[in-house]
Structure formats: structure tokens, C-alpha cells
């Protein structure tokens, strides 16, 4: 049997079909479009700053950058309420920001400072901001999916109209806990939305090299849930679909899965593009960068005169200032006290 080289492996065969299968969606209101644009840009500029700081060895914790995938976190989170829960992965910065997480606390966490969102103990992969419904992120692949299902079960038992969202990558579908979570969610008709960010690579392995069937959304159909898939990174399509399934979950109509074909521009971890590793080609990267969801929406807003060039520069300036301020805030913040090193590690006696 002829073995294909990694460079010859094709993207999931149904990608183009997926894009064509989607019905025409009505456009969201103008204010929503502007909010989507601003949020995607907020994530992009924060991540670009993080990449710069990692290259300077100012940020030392392993950082999995979200550049290129902004449409997913933004489109989904825009329909969530503050009291809805989001569970994330090792590539969590975009999810945290889109759910309303504070930039100062995020940057301080990356610097390992006590003012960080996890008090300087979690680093890039273990963020938490429960006050905005971002319960946590985990470095364990698929590890946060059953947590989202558990939260949805609690919402259901308490008869609350709240929704839990589990973000995960295509690599999570290799894990047994993914199937167990799908099963209990479908069986109990739980208010949970599974969002698969299929960026084609599980760390450094192409999805076609580790999944027998790359149509991930088809697997979820077996558990009796509504499934949607997109072959591009259009934030408007993600938003419209997410709004629909989140409202359905809130009405007690059970779980859904959204599979978004997307692409991380940088390597698996760190600021580099990983083109020197022979894992992906420059041509592939260029093709996905040409689909930049931010440029796409920006052009739409300019063409429809919903924004001017001056507005774009103003928005960029406002976001960049907030990010620069977050770096100053982080650098001025202290590290955790060494005396607290073992706090929250072992069970403590309660008097």
C-alpha cells in the first residue's frame, strides 16, 4: 500500500462541499457587525503583541497563539450571556477575550504575575475568569469537554436557561472522552454547544493522518444532535449559526455541534510559522492567510460605508493602546509570594 507523504495529504475532502451546503444567511444588524470586527481585531492585536513578547523572551510560558482563528471565538461568544459558561483549550487566549476577559489580567498571567487571571499560577494554558463565565482552559486535549457537559447537566437539573460551550480542536476527536461526552449530552438533551475548531493539525500531525473519517460533524449526528459545518472563516456565518443553536439550547432543545474549518497562522506553539519543519507548505499558509476573516469583514464594512478608513485607524489605535497598557500593568505587577507556592495545591484543613 502506497503511503502518502504528509505534504501530499489533502485537507478534509468535504471542506468545499461543506461551504456550499450552507444556506444563505441574513446579515446581522450593523452594530453587531461592528462589534464582531472590533472583537476579532482585539484578539489579533493582542496575539501579535504576545508573539512579539515571546520572541523577546519577556513572556516565558508556552503560548499557543490564536492568530487566524478569531472568527470562531468571536462569532460564538457574541451570542452568549454573561452567565453562560465557556470551557477552553491550550489555545485559549481568543476564547478568554471573546467571552469578556480582562486584557490586563490576561497579560499579567502570561507574565506570571500575581495580578493575572489565575494569580500567576496558570500561565497561557490555564486561564480562568469565572466572573465573565470563562470557567477555565486546560492543556489536556479534550479535557475540558466533559466539564462543559457537567455544567450543562447542572443547568438542566436546576431548570436554568443557561448554556455551556466547549471549544476544542480536531485532535480532541481522537480521545475517548469526546465520544462519552457526546453520548451523555445527546442522551440527556443537555444545553451544551460543542465547537470544533478544525485547523487541520493535531499538534504537528495532519487531521487526515490521524482520523479515519475527517467529517467530524457527521460523527456528532450519530448522537442525535444538530450539526453545522463551515469550510471557511466567515465570522458572520459563525455568528448566525451560533446564535441559532445557542437559543435552541436555551429553550431546552438539546445539544449541537458546530465544526469550523479554520487555520492557525503560527506554529503549534510559539511565534514561528513552522514552515521549516516540513509539516505544512508556504502555499497552504498563503491560501489561508488570503481568507483572513478580519480583512474580509473590514472590506465589507468599508464597502457598505458602515466604517470609514478613519474609523478603522481609530479602532486600531484604541485597541493597541489598551494592549500596550496591559503590558505596562503586567510589568509593574509583583510575582506571587514564594511563601504561597504550595497554596491551593494540597487539601487544607478548615477550622
mmCIF file of C-alpha atoms in Angstrom:
data_model
loop_
_atom_site.group_PDB
_atom_site.id
_atom_site.type_symbol
_atom_site.label_atom_id
_atom_site.label_comp_id
_atom_site.label_asym_id
_atom_site.label_seq_id
_atom_site.Cartn_x
_atom_site.Cartn_y
_atom_site.Cartn_z
ATOM 1 C CA UNK A 1 0.000 0.000 0.000
ATOM 2 C CA UNK A 2 1.423 3.315 -1.026
ATOM 3 C CA UNK A 3 1.983 5.615 1.885
ATOM 4 C CA UNK A 4 1.349 9.293 1.279
ATOM 5 C CA UNK A 5 3.802 11.851 2.490
ATOM 6 C CA UNK A 6 2.450 14.454 4.876
ATOM 7 C CA UNK A 7 2.893 17.214 2.349
ATOM 8 C CA UNK A 8 0.599 15.355 -0.066
ATOM 9 C CA UNK A 9 -2.192 14.837 2.428
ATOM 10 C CA UNK A 10 -5.203 16.857 1.415
ATOM 11 C CA UNK A 11 -7.480 18.847 3.623
ATOM 12 C CA UNK A 12 -10.696 17.072 4.667
ATOM 13 C CA UNK A 13 -12.421 16.069 1.475
ATOM 14 C CA UNK A 14 -15.738 17.611 2.359
ATOM 15 C CA UNK A 15 -14.456 21.121 3.054
ATOM 16 C CA UNK A 16 -15.668 22.604 -0.185
ATOM 17 C CA UNK A 17 -18.925 20.723 -0.008
ATOM 18 C CA UNK A 18 -19.461 21.993 3.498
ATOM 19 C CA UNK A 19 -19.184 25.581 2.370
ATOM 20 C CA UNK A 20 -21.581 25.029 -0.477
ATOM 21 C CA UNK A 21 -24.152 23.258 1.639
ATOM 22 C CA UNK A 22 -24.808 26.216 3.887
ATOM 23 C CA UNK A 23 -27.942 28.218 3.097
ATOM 24 C CA UNK A 24 -27.741 31.956 2.551
ATOM 25 C CA UNK A 25 -27.789 33.714 5.908
ATOM 26 C CA UNK A 26 -29.323 37.091 6.583
ATOM 27 C CA UNK A 27 -26.803 39.677 7.697
ATOM 28 C CA UNK A 28 -26.731 40.674 11.390
ATOM 29 C CA UNK A 29 -27.559 44.266 12.388
ATOM 30 C CA UNK A 30 -24.927 46.908 11.681
ATOM 31 C CA UNK A 31 -23.987 47.323 15.339
ATOM 32 C CA UNK A 32 -23.347 43.580 15.629
ATOM 33 C CA UNK A 33 -21.118 43.600 12.542
ATOM 34 C CA UNK A 34 -19.042 46.402 14.039
ATOM 35 C CA UNK A 35 -18.785 44.550 17.353
ATOM 36 C CA UNK A 36 -17.639 41.393 15.593
ATOM 37 C CA UNK A 37 -14.972 43.344 13.738
ATOM 38 C CA UNK A 38 -13.715 45.085 16.855
ATOM 39 C CA UNK A 39 -13.546 41.838 18.834
ATOM 40 C CA UNK A 40 -11.650 39.942 16.140
ATOM 41 C CA UNK A 41 -9.190 42.809 15.878
ATOM 42 C CA UNK A 42 -8.811 42.901 19.660
ATOM 43 C CA UNK A 43 -7.840 39.238 19.672
ATOM 44 C CA UNK A 44 -5.499 39.578 16.657
ATOM 45 C CA UNK A 45 -3.589 42.564 18.011
ATOM 46 C CA UNK A 46 -3.270 41.013 21.458
ATOM 47 C CA UNK A 47 -1.869 37.821 19.970
ATOM 48 C CA UNK A 48 0.552 39.702 17.729
ATOM 49 C CA UNK A 49 1.815 41.554 20.798
ATOM 50 C CA UNK A 50 2.155 38.262 22.646
ATOM 51 C CA UNK A 51 4.199 36.830 19.776
ATOM 52 C CA UNK A 52 6.490 39.846 19.914
ATOM 53 C CA UNK A 53 6.964 39.489 23.675
ATOM 54 C CA UNK A 54 7.675 35.754 23.411
ATOM 55 C CA UNK A 55 10.350 36.454 20.790
ATOM 56 C CA UNK A 56 11.926 38.948 23.188
ATOM 57 C CA UNK A 57 11.853 36.334 25.977
ATOM 58 C CA UNK A 58 9.707 38.609 28.075
ATOM 59 C CA UNK A 59 6.905 36.028 28.150
ATOM 60 C CA UNK A 60 8.381 32.643 29.009
ATOM 61 C CA UNK A 61 5.387 30.336 29.336
ATOM 62 C CA UNK A 62 4.465 28.207 26.275
ATOM 63 C CA UNK A 63 1.954 30.240 24.274
ATOM 64 C CA UNK A 64 -0.342 28.711 21.642
ATOM 65 C CA UNK A 65 -1.409 31.652 19.506
ATOM 66 C CA UNK A 66 -4.913 32.063 18.076
ATOM 67 C CA UNK A 67 -3.986 34.213 15.068
ATOM 68 C CA UNK A 68 -6.142 33.209 12.091
ATOM 69 C CA UNK A 69 -8.915 31.571 14.135
ATOM 70 C CA UNK A 70 -10.502 34.766 15.516
ATOM 71 C CA UNK A 71 -13.809 34.328 13.666
ATOM 72 C CA UNK A 72 -14.707 31.230 15.682
ATOM 73 C CA UNK A 73 -14.389 32.523 19.240
ATOM 74 C CA UNK A 74 -15.861 35.884 18.225
ATOM 75 C CA UNK A 75 -18.826 34.514 16.292
ATOM 76 C CA UNK A 76 -19.811 32.047 19.006
ATOM 77 C CA UNK A 77 -19.290 34.220 22.075
ATOM 78 C CA UNK A 78 -21.243 37.164 20.649
ATOM 79 C CA UNK A 79 -24.492 35.286 21.340
ATOM 80 C CA UNK A 80 -23.639 34.171 24.855
ATOM 81 C CA UNK A 81 -24.825 35.813 28.052
ATOM 82 C CA UNK A 82 -22.551 36.699 30.937
ATOM 83 C CA UNK A 83 -23.904 33.774 32.965
ATOM 84 C CA UNK A 84 -23.290 31.223 30.204
ATOM 85 C CA UNK A 85 -20.155 29.136 30.613
ATOM 86 C CA UNK A 86 -17.216 28.675 28.232
ATOM 87 C CA UNK A 87 -14.610 25.932 28.556
ATOM 88 C CA UNK A 88 -11.437 26.202 26.529
ATOM 89 C CA UNK A 89 -8.225 24.520 25.464
ATOM 90 C CA UNK A 90 -4.484 25.145 25.448
ATOM 91 C CA UNK A 91 -5.119 27.698 22.632
ATOM 92 C CA UNK A 92 -7.307 29.789 24.882
ATOM 93 C CA UNK A 93 -6.472 33.496 24.565
ATOM 94 C CA UNK A 94 -9.101 34.158 21.897
ATOM 95 C CA UNK A 95 -11.845 32.383 23.846
ATOM 96 C CA UNK A 96 -10.972 34.292 27.008
ATOM 97 C CA UNK A 97 -11.009 37.681 25.273
ATOM 98 C CA UNK A 98 -14.189 36.980 23.289
ATOM 99 C CA UNK A 99 -16.079 35.995 26.467
ATOM 100 C CA UNK A 100 -15.154 39.333 28.002
ATOM 101 C CA UNK A 101 -11.964 38.530 29.894
ATOM 102 C CA UNK A 102 -9.870 41.467 31.084
ATOM 103 C CA UNK A 103 -6.762 42.227 28.990
ATOM 104 C CA UNK A 104 -4.697 43.420 31.948
ATOM 105 C CA UNK A 105 -5.367 40.192 33.837
ATOM 106 C CA UNK A 106 -4.545 38.095 30.775
ATOM 107 C CA UNK A 107 -1.254 39.834 30.057
ATOM 108 C CA UNK A 108 -0.294 39.682 33.736
ATOM 109 C CA UNK A 109 -0.990 35.944 33.697
ATOM 110 C CA UNK A 110 1.311 35.480 30.713
ATOM 111 C CA UNK A 111 4.000 37.330 32.663
ATOM 112 C CA UNK A 112 3.360 35.068 35.679
ATOM 113 C CA UNK A 113 2.295 37.943 37.909
ATOM 114 C CA UNK A 114 0.003 37.717 40.911
ATOM 115 C CA UNK A 115 -2.494 40.093 39.285
ATOM 116 C CA UNK A 116 -3.049 37.576 36.493
ATOM 117 C CA UNK A 117 -6.419 35.982 35.911
ATOM 118 C CA UNK A 118 -5.099 32.773 37.518
ATOM 119 C CA UNK A 119 -2.948 34.676 40.021
ATOM 120 C CA UNK A 120 0.185 33.954 38.035
ATOM 121 C CA UNK A 121 -0.069 30.208 38.561
ATOM 122 C CA UNK A 122 -1.679 29.093 35.324
ATOM 123 C CA UNK A 123 0.224 30.734 32.503
ATOM 124 C CA UNK A 124 -1.057 30.774 28.944
ATOM 125 C CA UNK A 125 -2.781 27.382 29.025
ATOM 126 C CA UNK A 126 -4.681 27.621 32.309
ATOM 127 C CA UNK A 127 -6.763 30.771 32.224
ATOM 128 C CA UNK A 128 -9.829 31.410 34.312
ATOM 129 C CA UNK A 129 -12.244 34.290 34.666
ATOM 130 C CA UNK A 130 -15.455 32.950 36.236
ATOM 131 C CA UNK A 131 -16.857 36.461 36.751
ATOM 132 C CA UNK A 132 -17.463 36.630 32.975
ATOM 133 C CA UNK A 133 -18.360 32.957 32.536
ATOM 134 C CA UNK A 134 -14.956 31.800 31.342
ATOM 135 C CA UNK A 135 -14.610 28.883 33.709
ATOM 136 C CA UNK A 136 -11.269 27.612 32.555
ATOM 137 C CA UNK A 137 -8.921 26.254 29.948
ATOM 138 C CA UNK A 138 -6.960 23.023 30.096
ATOM 139 C CA UNK A 139 -3.763 21.794 28.474
ATOM 140 C CA UNK A 140 -5.173 18.253 28.392
ATOM 141 C CA UNK A 141 -6.583 17.604 24.921
ATOM 142 C CA UNK A 142 -10.363 17.081 25.221
ATOM 143 C CA UNK A 143 -10.069 17.538 28.972
ATOM 144 C CA UNK A 144 -12.497 20.441 29.203
ATOM 145 C CA UNK A 145 -15.252 18.875 27.075
ATOM 146 C CA UNK A 146 -16.765 16.722 29.861
ATOM 147 C CA UNK A 147 -16.543 19.729 32.172
ATOM 148 C CA UNK A 148 -18.816 21.648 29.817
ATOM 149 C CA UNK A 149 -21.196 18.701 29.724
ATOM 150 C CA UNK A 150 -21.209 18.598 33.523
ATOM 151 C CA UNK A 151 -22.030 22.292 33.690
ATOM 152 C CA UNK A 152 -24.839 21.786 31.186
ATOM 153 C CA UNK A 153 -26.191 18.917 33.298
ATOM 154 C CA UNK A 154 -26.218 21.219 36.321
ATOM 155 C CA UNK A 155 -28.072 23.909 34.355
ATOM 156 C CA UNK A 156 -30.606 21.305 33.271
ATOM 157 C CA UNK A 157 -31.175 19.888 36.749
ATOM 158 C CA UNK A 158 -31.641 23.390 38.137
ATOM 159 C CA UNK A 159 -34.023 24.251 35.269
ATOM 160 C CA UNK A 160 -31.885 27.258 34.315
ATOM 161 C CA UNK A 161 -31.891 28.634 30.764
ATOM 162 C CA UNK A 162 -28.097 28.831 30.657
ATOM 163 C CA UNK A 163 -25.795 27.308 28.051
ATOM 164 C CA UNK A 164 -22.327 25.761 28.230
ATOM 165 C CA UNK A 165 -19.893 25.895 25.306
ATOM 166 C CA UNK A 166 -16.921 23.580 24.800
ATOM 167 C CA UNK A 167 -14.267 24.772 22.342
ATOM 168 C CA UNK A 168 -11.874 22.082 21.128
ATOM 169 C CA UNK A 169 -9.613 21.265 18.222
ATOM 170 C CA UNK A 170 -9.797 18.429 15.715
ATOM 171 C CA UNK A 171 -7.262 16.500 17.799
ATOM 172 C CA UNK A 172 -9.807 16.135 20.606
ATOM 173 C CA UNK A 173 -11.915 13.876 18.406
ATOM 174 C CA UNK A 174 -9.231 11.201 18.804
ATOM 175 C CA UNK A 175 -9.986 10.985 22.502
ATOM 176 C CA UNK A 176 -12.470 8.614 24.111
ATOM 177 C CA UNK A 177 -13.815 11.298 26.398
ATOM 178 C CA UNK A 178 -15.098 13.175 23.317
ATOM 179 C CA UNK A 179 -17.413 10.266 22.446
ATOM 180 C CA UNK A 180 -18.523 9.789 26.044
ATOM 181 C CA UNK A 181 -19.356 13.482 26.302
ATOM 182 C CA UNK A 182 -21.280 13.439 23.017
ATOM 183 C CA UNK A 183 -23.270 10.453 24.221
ATOM 184 C CA UNK A 184 -24.368 11.831 27.590
ATOM 185 C CA UNK A 185 -25.145 15.232 26.064
ATOM 186 C CA UNK A 186 -27.305 13.646 23.379
ATOM 187 C CA UNK A 187 -28.933 11.195 25.785
ATOM 188 C CA UNK A 188 -29.904 13.865 28.334
ATOM 189 C CA UNK A 189 -30.598 16.580 25.731
ATOM 190 C CA UNK A 190 -28.288 18.940 27.591
ATOM 191 C CA UNK A 191 -27.881 22.673 26.839
ATOM 192 C CA UNK A 192 -24.335 22.427 25.529
ATOM 193 C CA UNK A 193 -22.788 23.593 22.243
ATOM 194 C CA UNK A 194 -19.678 21.790 21.027
ATOM 195 C CA UNK A 195 -17.457 23.962 18.835
ATOM 196 C CA UNK A 196 -14.759 22.131 16.893
ATOM 197 C CA UNK A 197 -12.042 24.415 15.549
ATOM 198 C CA UNK A 198 -10.702 22.159 12.833
ATOM 199 C CA UNK A 199 -7.395 23.820 11.947
ATOM 200 C CA UNK A 200 -6.188 20.689 10.115
ATOM 201 C CA UNK A 201 -3.355 19.859 12.511
ATOM 202 C CA UNK A 202 -3.233 17.935 15.774
ATOM 203 C CA UNK A 203 -0.046 19.466 17.128
ATOM 204 C CA UNK A 204 2.145 18.521 14.133
ATOM 205 C CA UNK A 205 0.036 15.775 12.549
ATOM 206 C CA UNK A 206 -2.413 16.429 9.749
ATOM 207 C CA UNK A 207 -6.013 15.568 10.557
ATOM 208 C CA UNK A 208 -6.156 13.149 7.617
ATOM 209 C CA UNK A 209 -3.269 11.203 9.141
ATOM 210 C CA UNK A 210 -4.972 10.538 12.456
ATOM 211 C CA UNK A 211 -8.735 10.360 11.805
ATOM 212 C CA UNK A 212 -10.321 7.545 9.785
ATOM 213 C CA UNK A 213 -13.219 9.861 8.924
ATOM 214 C CA UNK A 214 -12.442 13.585 8.796
ATOM 215 C CA UNK A 215 -16.102 14.648 8.631
ATOM 216 C CA UNK A 216 -16.214 15.438 12.325
ATOM 217 C CA UNK A 217 -19.718 16.878 12.299
ATOM 218 C CA UNK A 218 -21.036 13.589 10.870
ATOM 219 C CA UNK A 219 -19.804 11.757 13.951
ATOM 220 C CA UNK A 220 -21.896 14.020 16.181
ATOM 221 C CA UNK A 221 -25.019 13.326 14.147
ATOM 222 C CA UNK A 222 -24.899 9.760 15.478
ATOM 223 C CA UNK A 223 -25.652 11.163 18.925
ATOM 224 C CA UNK A 224 -28.836 12.822 17.755
ATOM 225 C CA UNK A 225 -27.685 16.412 17.818
ATOM 226 C CA UNK A 226 -27.945 19.239 15.318
ATOM 227 C CA UNK A 227 -24.698 19.687 13.403
ATOM 228 C CA UNK A 228 -23.378 22.534 11.305
ATOM 229 C CA UNK A 229 -20.129 22.872 9.429
ATOM 230 C CA UNK A 230 -18.296 25.626 7.586
ATOM 231 C CA UNK A 231 -15.429 25.439 5.170
ATOM 232 C CA UNK A 232 -14.169 28.942 5.729
ATOM 233 C CA UNK A 233 -13.612 31.538 8.417
ATOM 234 C CA UNK A 234 -16.536 33.884 7.872
ATOM 235 C CA UNK A 235 -17.422 35.375 11.243
ATOM 236 C CA UNK A 236 -20.929 36.321 10.103
ATOM 237 C CA UNK A 237 -21.764 32.715 9.247
ATOM 238 C CA UNK A 238 -20.375 31.520 12.555
ATOM 239 C CA UNK A 239 -22.351 34.178 14.425
ATOM 240 C CA UNK A 240 -25.660 33.411 12.715
ATOM 241 C CA UNK A 241 -25.308 29.674 13.291
ATOM 242 C CA UNK A 242 -24.107 30.002 16.862
ATOM 243 C CA UNK A 243 -26.972 32.332 17.720
ATOM 244 C CA UNK A 244 -29.444 29.796 16.358
ATOM 245 C CA UNK A 245 -28.082 26.775 18.239
ATOM 246 C CA UNK A 246 -27.472 28.686 21.480
ATOM 247 C CA UNK A 247 -31.077 29.893 21.512
ATOM 248 C CA UNK A 248 -32.246 26.344 20.791
ATOM 249 C CA UNK A 249 -30.190 25.001 23.689
ATOM 250 C CA UNK A 250 -31.593 27.715 25.941
ATOM 251 C CA UNK A 251 -35.124 26.594 25.005
ATOM 252 C CA UNK A 252 -34.296 23.033 26.052
ATOM 253 C CA UNK A 253 -33.944 21.638 22.546
ATOM 254 C CA UNK A 254 -30.694 19.850 23.294
ATOM 255 C CA UNK A 255 -27.057 19.983 22.223
ATOM 256 C CA UNK A 256 -25.463 20.969 18.919
ATOM 257 C CA UNK A 257 -22.077 20.789 17.282
ATOM 258 C CA UNK A 258 -20.501 23.402 15.027
ATOM 259 C CA UNK A 259 -17.427 22.407 13.035
ATOM 260 C CA UNK A 260 -15.477 25.394 11.729
ATOM 261 C CA UNK A 261 -12.700 24.823 9.236
ATOM 262 C CA UNK A 262 -10.030 27.312 10.207
ATOM 263 C CA UNK A 263 -6.250 27.694 10.316
ATOM 264 C CA UNK A 264 -3.649 28.842 12.802
ATOM 265 C CA UNK A 265 -1.146 31.049 11.032
ATOM 266 C CA UNK A 266 1.633 30.484 13.555
ATOM 267 C CA UNK A 267 3.053 27.127 14.579
ATOM 268 C CA UNK A 268 1.536 24.807 17.149
ATOM 269 C CA UNK A 269 3.215 26.734 19.947
ATOM 270 C CA UNK A 270 5.182 29.959 19.892
ATOM 271 C CA UNK A 271 5.502 32.815 17.406
ATOM 272 C CA UNK A 272 7.142 30.983 14.498
ATOM 273 C CA UNK A 273 5.342 29.760 11.372
ATOM 274 C CA UNK A 274 6.808 26.215 11.456
ATOM 275 C CA UNK A 275 7.474 26.251 7.705
ATOM 276 C CA UNK A 276 10.965 24.908 8.343
ATOM 277 C CA UNK A 277 9.660 21.681 9.878
ATOM 278 C CA UNK A 278 8.274 20.210 6.677
ATOM 279 C CA UNK A 279 4.826 19.872 8.199
ATOM 280 C CA UNK A 280 2.983 22.343 6.002
ATOM 281 C CA UNK A 281 3.782 24.360 2.940
ATOM 282 C CA UNK A 282 4.123 28.090 2.342
ATOM 283 C CA UNK A 283 1.424 27.740 -0.321
ATOM 284 C CA UNK A 284 -1.032 26.300 2.187
ATOM 285 C CA UNK A 285 -0.317 29.075 4.674
ATOM 286 C CA UNK A 286 -0.712 31.745 1.979
ATOM 287 C CA UNK A 287 -4.058 30.291 0.889
ATOM 288 C CA UNK A 288 -5.468 30.549 4.384
ATOM 289 C CA UNK A 289 -3.982 33.985 5.067
ATOM 290 C CA UNK A 290 -5.773 35.186 1.934
ATOM 291 C CA UNK A 291 -9.018 34.200 3.692
ATOM 292 C CA UNK A 292 -8.251 36.440 6.676
ATOM 293 C CA UNK A 293 -11.612 36.886 8.437
ATOM 294 C CA UNK A 294 -10.675 40.332 9.715
ATOM 295 C CA UNK A 295 -9.722 41.737 6.326
ATOM 296 C CA UNK A 296 -12.846 40.192 4.870
ATOM 297 C CA UNK A 297 -15.202 41.899 7.324
ATOM 298 C CA UNK A 298 -13.238 45.145 7.231
ATOM 299 C CA UNK A 299 -13.659 45.344 3.451
ATOM 300 C CA UNK A 300 -17.371 44.626 3.826
ATOM 301 C CA UNK A 301 -17.805 47.383 6.394
ATOM 302 C CA UNK A 302 -15.872 49.884 4.265
ATOM 303 C CA UNK A 303 -17.689 48.996 1.043
ATOM 304 C CA UNK A 304 -21.074 49.371 2.730
ATOM 305 C CA UNK A 305 -19.932 52.653 4.326
ATOM 306 C CA UNK A 306 -20.531 51.326 7.833
ATOM 307 C CA UNK A 307 -16.966 52.339 8.676
ATOM 308 C CA UNK A 308 -14.508 54.808 7.169
ATOM 309 C CA UNK A 309 -10.748 54.420 6.893
ATOM 310 C CA UNK A 310 -10.501 56.925 9.697
ATOM 311 C CA UNK A 311 -12.795 54.770 11.867
ATOM 312 C CA UNK A 312 -10.589 51.747 11.208
ATOM 313 C CA UNK A 313 -7.462 53.599 12.285
ATOM 314 C CA UNK A 314 -9.226 54.945 15.379
ATOM 315 C CA UNK A 315 -10.417 51.476 16.415
ATOM 316 C CA UNK A 316 -6.954 50.013 15.860
ATOM 317 C CA UNK A 317 -5.420 52.800 17.925
ATOM 318 C CA UNK A 318 -7.842 52.308 20.802
ATOM 319 C CA UNK A 319 -7.233 48.575 20.936
ATOM 320 C CA UNK A 320 -3.464 48.930 20.613
ATOM 321 C CA UNK A 321 -3.387 51.408 23.485
ATOM 322 C CA UNK A 322 -5.351 49.007 25.704
ATOM 323 C CA UNK A 323 -2.869 46.237 24.867
ATOM 324 C CA UNK A 324 0.167 48.439 25.466
ATOM 325 C CA UNK A 325 -1.360 49.489 28.791
ATOM 326 C CA UNK A 326 -1.805 45.823 29.701
ATOM 327 C CA UNK A 327 1.932 45.233 29.199
ATOM 328 C CA UNK A 328 2.762 48.156 31.487
ATOM 329 C CA UNK A 329 0.279 46.817 34.049
ATOM 330 C CA UNK A 330 1.784 43.334 33.904
ATOM 331 C CA UNK A 331 5.380 44.524 34.253
ATOM 332 C CA UNK A 332 4.509 46.655 37.271
ATOM 333 C CA UNK A 333 2.710 43.778 38.999
ATOM 334 C CA UNK A 334 4.594 41.597 41.516
ATOM 335 C CA UNK A 335 5.261 37.892 41.204
ATOM 336 C CA UNK A 336 3.386 35.603 43.597
ATOM 337 C CA UNK A 337 4.969 35.414 47.039
ATOM 338 C CA UNK A 338 7.233 32.360 47.349
ATOM 339 C CA UNK A 339 5.556 31.586 50.666
ATOM 340 C CA UNK A 340 2.331 30.854 48.785
ATOM 341 C CA UNK A 341 3.979 28.316 46.475
ATOM 342 C CA UNK A 342 2.063 25.363 47.915
ATOM 343 C CA UNK A 343 -1.221 27.190 48.420
ATOM 344 C CA UNK A 344 -4.128 25.604 46.562
ATOM 345 C CA UNK A 345 -2.008 22.528 45.810
ATOM 346 C CA UNK A 346 -2.914 20.263 48.719
ATOM 347 C CA UNK A 347 -6.122 19.983 50.694
ATOM 348 C CA UNK A 348 -6.029 22.472 53.514
ATOM 349 C CA UNK A 349 -7.543 21.960 56.938
ATOM 350 C CA UNK A 350 -10.668 24.017 57.508
ATOM 351 C CA UNK A 351 -11.181 25.107 61.122
#
